Every structure is written in C-alpha cells, then in structure tokens.
mmCIF file with all atom_site columns, C-alpha atoms in Angstrom:
data_model
loop_
_atom_site.group_PDB
_atom_site.id
_atom_site.type_symbol
_atom_site.label_atom_id
_atom_site.label_alt_id
_atom_site.label_comp_id
_atom_site.label_asym_id
_atom_site.label_entity_id
_atom_site.label_seq_id
_atom_site.pdbx_PDB_ins_code
_atom_site.Cartn_x
_atom_site.Cartn_y
_atom_site.Cartn_z
_atom_site.occupancy
_atom_site.B_iso_or_equiv
_atom_site.pdbx_formal_charge
_atom_site.auth_seq_id
_atom_site.auth_comp_id
_atom_site.auth_asym_id
_atom_site.auth_atom_id
_atom_site.pdbx_PDB_model_num
ATOM 1  C CA . MET A 1 1  ? -119.251 84.690 40.530 1.00 44.00 ? 30  MET A CA 1
ATOM 2  C CA . ARG A 1 2  ? -116.291 81.933 39.306 1.00 55.00 ? 31  ARG A CA 1
ATOM 3  C CA . ASN A 1 3  ? -116.934 78.222 39.004 1.00 60.00 ? 32  ASN A CA 1
ATOM 4  C CA . ARG A 1 4  ? -120.492 78.516 37.239 1.00 74.00 ? 33  ARG A CA 1
ATOM 5  C CA . LYS A 1 5  ? -121.062 75.968 34.994 1.00 90.00 ? 34  LYS A CA 1
ATOM 6  C CA . VAL A 1 6  ? -121.044 77.506 31.411 1.00 94.00 ? 35  VAL A CA 1
ATOM 7  C CA . PRO A 1 7  ? -121.990 74.637 28.744 1.00 97.00 ? 36  PRO A CA 1
ATOM 8  C CA . ILE A 1 8  ? -119.571 75.323 25.656 1.00 98.00 ? 37  ILE A CA 1
ATOM 9  C CA . THR A 1 9  ? -120.719 74.518 22.625 1.00 98.00 ? 38  THR A CA 1
ATOM 10 C CA . ILE A 1 10 ? -117.230 73.379 20.397 1.00 98.00 ? 39  ILE A CA 1
ATOM 11 C CA . TYR A 1 11 ? -118.020 74.170 16.226 1.00 98.00 ? 40  TYR A CA 1
ATOM 12 C CA . LYS A 1 12 ? -115.348 73.105 13.773 1.00 98.00 ? 41  LYS A CA 1
ATOM 13 C CA . ASN A 1 13 ? -115.099 74.079 9.733  1.00 98.00 ? 42  ASN A CA 1
ATOM 14 C CA . GLY A 1 14 ? -119.127 76.009 11.039 1.00 97.00 ? 43  GLY A CA 1
ATOM 15 C CA . GLU A 1 15 ? -120.585 72.653 12.113 1.00 98.00 ? 44  GLU A CA 1
ATOM 16 C CA . LEU A 1 16 ? -120.874 70.649 15.627 1.00 98.00 ? 45  LEU A CA 1
ATOM 17 C CA . LEU A 1 17 ? -117.727 69.352 17.022 1.00 98.00 ? 46  LEU A CA 1
ATOM 18 C CA . GLU A 1 18 ? -119.027 68.479 21.062 1.00 98.00 ? 47  GLU A CA 1
ATOM 19 C CA . GLN A 1 19 ? -121.377 69.715 23.425 1.00 98.00 ? 48  GLN A CA 1
ATOM 20 C CA . CYS A 1 20 ? -119.091 70.675 26.801 1.00 98.00 ? 49  CYS A CA 1
ATOM 21 C CA . ASP A 1 21 ? -121.199 71.227 29.843 1.00 97.00 ? 50  ASP A CA 1
ATOM 22 C CA . ASN A 1 22 ? -118.547 74.050 31.385 1.00 96.00 ? 51  ASN A CA 1
ATOM 23 C CA . ILE A 1 23 ? -115.336 75.290 30.275 1.00 95.00 ? 52  ILE A CA 1
ATOM 24 C CA . GLN A 1 24 ? -113.189 72.656 31.671 1.00 96.00 ? 53  GLN A CA 1
ATOM 25 C CA . ALA A 1 25 ? -114.634 69.888 29.926 1.00 97.00 ? 54  ALA A CA 1
ATOM 26 C CA . ALA A 1 26 ? -114.530 71.505 26.642 1.00 97.00 ? 55  ALA A CA 1
ATOM 27 C CA . GLY A 1 27 ? -110.308 72.060 27.214 1.00 97.00 ? 56  GLY A CA 1
ATOM 28 C CA . ARG A 1 28 ? -110.006 68.620 27.698 1.00 97.00 ? 57  ARG A CA 1
ATOM 29 C CA . PHE A 1 29 ? -111.564 67.703 25.833 1.00 97.00 ? 58  PHE A CA 1
ATOM 30 C CA . LEU A 1 30 ? -110.340 69.391 22.656 1.00 97.00 ? 59  LEU A CA 1
ATOM 31 C CA . LYS A 1 31 ? -106.615 68.521 23.934 1.00 96.00 ? 60  LYS A CA 1
ATOM 32 C CA . SER A 1 32 ? -107.557 65.616 23.480 1.00 97.00 ? 61  SER A CA 1
ATOM 33 C CA . TYR A 1 33 ? -109.532 66.153 20.096 1.00 97.00 ? 62  TYR A CA 1
ATOM 34 C CA . THR A 1 34 ? -106.278 67.458 18.708 1.00 96.00 ? 63  THR A CA 1
ATOM 35 C CA . ASN A 1 35 ? -103.323 65.669 20.510 1.00 96.00 ? 64  ASN A CA 1
ATOM 36 C CA . ASP A 1 36 ? -102.344 69.597 21.572 1.00 94.00 ? 65  ASP A CA 1
ATOM 37 C CA . THR A 1 37 ? -100.395 70.215 24.978 1.00 93.00 ? 66  THR A CA 1
ATOM 38 C CA . ASN A 1 38 ? -102.583 72.916 26.070 1.00 92.00 ? 67  ASN A CA 1
ATOM 39 C CA . PHE A 1 39 ? -105.749 73.427 27.619 1.00 93.00 ? 68  PHE A CA 1
ATOM 40 C CA . ARG A 1 40 ? -106.597 76.694 25.506 1.00 94.00 ? 69  ARG A CA 1
ATOM 41 C CA . PHE A 1 41 ? -109.495 78.135 27.862 1.00 95.00 ? 70  PHE A CA 1
ATOM 42 C CA . VAL A 1 42 ? -108.236 81.584 26.853 1.00 96.00 ? 71  VAL A CA 1
ATOM 43 C CA . LYS A 1 43 ? -108.725 80.411 23.638 1.00 97.00 ? 72  LYS A CA 1
ATOM 44 C CA . ILE A 1 44 ? -112.408 79.218 24.538 1.00 97.00 ? 73  ILE A CA 1
ATOM 45 C CA . GLN A 1 45 ? -113.293 82.171 26.647 1.00 96.00 ? 74  GLN A CA 1
ATOM 46 C CA . ASN A 1 46 ? -112.348 84.423 23.777 1.00 97.00 ? 75  ASN A CA 1
ATOM 47 C CA . GLY A 1 47 ? -114.010 82.754 21.731 1.00 97.00 ? 76  GLY A CA 1
ATOM 48 C CA . TYR A 1 48 ? -117.660 82.796 23.301 1.00 97.00 ? 77  TYR A CA 1
ATOM 49 C CA . VAL A 1 49 ? -117.441 85.655 24.874 1.00 97.00 ? 78  VAL A CA 1
ATOM 50 C CA . TYR A 1 50 ? -116.337 88.103 21.634 1.00 96.00 ? 79  TYR A CA 1
ATOM 51 C CA . GLY A 1 51 ? -116.531 85.719 18.549 1.00 97.00 ? 80  GLY A CA 1
ATOM 52 C CA . ALA A 1 52 ? -113.665 84.819 17.656 1.00 97.00 ? 81  ALA A CA 1
ATOM 53 C CA . THR A 1 53 ? -112.375 81.898 16.168 1.00 98.00 ? 82  THR A CA 1
ATOM 54 C CA . TRP A 1 54 ? -109.034 79.318 17.192 1.00 97.00 ? 83  TRP A CA 1
ATOM 55 C CA . SER A 1 55 ? -107.050 78.141 14.480 1.00 97.00 ? 84  SER A CA 1
ATOM 56 C CA . TYR A 1 56 ? -105.200 74.810 14.397 1.00 96.00 ? 85  TYR A CA 1
ATOM 57 C CA . ASN A 1 57 ? -103.646 72.949 11.508 1.00 95.00 ? 86  ASN A CA 1
ATOM 58 C CA . GLY A 1 58 ? -105.440 75.027 9.069  1.00 96.00 ? 87  GLY A CA 1
ATOM 59 C CA . SER A 1 59 ? -109.056 74.277 10.818 1.00 97.00 ? 88  SER A CA 1
ATOM 60 C CA . PRO A 1 60 ? -110.591 76.805 12.472 1.00 98.00 ? 89  PRO A CA 1
ATOM 61 C CA . TYR A 1 61 ? -113.157 76.596 15.294 1.00 98.00 ? 90  TYR A CA 1
ATOM 62 C CA . THR A 1 62 ? -115.569 78.836 16.616 1.00 98.00 ? 91  THR A CA 1
ATOM 63 C CA . PHE A 1 63 ? -117.538 78.458 19.987 1.00 98.00 ? 92  PHE A CA 1
ATOM 64 C CA . THR A 1 64 ? -120.366 79.536 21.787 1.00 98.00 ? 93  THR A CA 1
ATOM 65 C CA . ALA A 1 65 ? -122.190 79.707 25.243 1.00 97.00 ? 94  ALA A CA 1
ATOM 66 C CA . PRO A 1 66 ? -126.002 81.457 25.899 1.00 97.00 ? 95  PRO A CA 1
ATOM 67 C CA . LYS A 1 67 ? -126.648 85.032 25.482 1.00 97.00 ? 96  LYS A CA 1
ATOM 68 C CA . GLU A 1 68 ? -126.965 85.907 29.311 1.00 96.00 ? 97  GLU A CA 1
ATOM 69 C CA . ASP A 1 69 ? -123.344 83.924 30.377 1.00 95.00 ? 98  ASP A CA 1
ATOM 70 C CA . GLN A 1 70 ? -122.159 85.012 27.150 1.00 96.00 ? 99  GLN A CA 1
ATOM 71 C CA . ASN A 1 71 ? -122.866 88.280 28.372 1.00 96.00 ? 100 ASN A CA 1
ATOM 72 C CA . ARG A 1 72 ? -121.797 87.941 32.012 1.00 95.00 ? 101 ARG A CA 1
ATOM 73 C CA . ARG A 1 73 ? -118.211 87.246 31.250 1.00 94.00 ? 102 ARG A CA 1
ATOM 74 C CA . LYS A 1 74 ? -118.250 89.936 29.001 1.00 94.00 ? 103 LYS A CA 1
ATOM 75 C CA . LEU A 1 75 ? -118.811 92.312 31.765 1.00 94.00 ? 104 LEU A CA 1
ATOM 76 C CA . GLU A 1 76 ? -116.099 90.174 34.094 1.00 93.00 ? 105 GLU A CA 1
ATOM 77 C CA . LEU A 1 77 ? -113.570 90.948 31.833 1.00 92.00 ? 106 LEU A CA 1
ATOM 78 C CA . GLU A 1 78 ? -113.879 94.274 31.100 1.00 89.00 ? 107 GLU A CA 1
ATOM 79 C CA . GLY A 1 79 ? -114.044 95.146 34.702 1.00 86.00 ? 108 GLY A CA 1
ATOM 80 C CA . LYS A 1 80 ? -111.091 92.638 35.507 1.00 78.00 ? 109 LYS A CA 1
ATOM 81 C CA . LYS A 1 81 ? -109.032 95.289 33.166 1.00 74.00 ? 110 LYS A CA 1
ATOM 82 C CA . LYS A 1 82 ? -110.803 98.729 34.265 1.00 70.00 ? 111 LYS A CA 1
ATOM 83 C CA . LYS A 1 83 ? -109.272 97.964 37.230 1.00 70.00 ? 112 LYS A CA 1
ATOM 84 C CA . GLY A 1 84 ? -105.740 97.088 35.711 1.00 67.00 ? 113 GLY A CA 1
ATOM 85 C CA . SER A 1 85 ? -105.802 93.284 36.772 1.00 58.00 ? 114 SER A CA 1
ATOM 86 C CA . LEU A 1 86 ? -105.427 91.749 33.558 1.00 54.00 ? 115 LEU A CA 1
#
C-alpha cells in the first residue's frame, strides 16, 4: 500500500531531534536542518526498517517508526527483492 502515512522520529547523537508525520516530511526536515542537497529518503527508510545509522558531518542520525509500520515495509521490500524489482 503506497502513500501510507508512517510517522518517523529522528534522533541525532541519540537524542530526539524531530517527530514527523511521514517520510516525506522527515526528508524535507533533514534537508533543511542539515543544508544537504538531497532528501535522503533511502537513508530514512533503511534507518527505520533495518536500524541503519546515517552519519552526516560527523553526527549519527537514527530513525524510528511504529513497529507495525517497520515490519510491513520490511516485508514489502523483501518481496520486491525476491521478485527482482529492486
């Protein structure tokens, strides 16, 4: 199911930085906050789905989402990998 609103929580150096209504808002916030040229949607997704950390200018950023959204997206991504569409 696309375009589902998944709330994203952003942490910098292990401390709460921002709570966003969805990944698009999280990407816009990070781009503005870091003055980056990119939205970093893949970094955010890999963070809340797989627990990956994104480092930018020496600071680690982590991302969380509700467990049910994390599990649902992980299943969607694994299904795409099996079908060869990623």
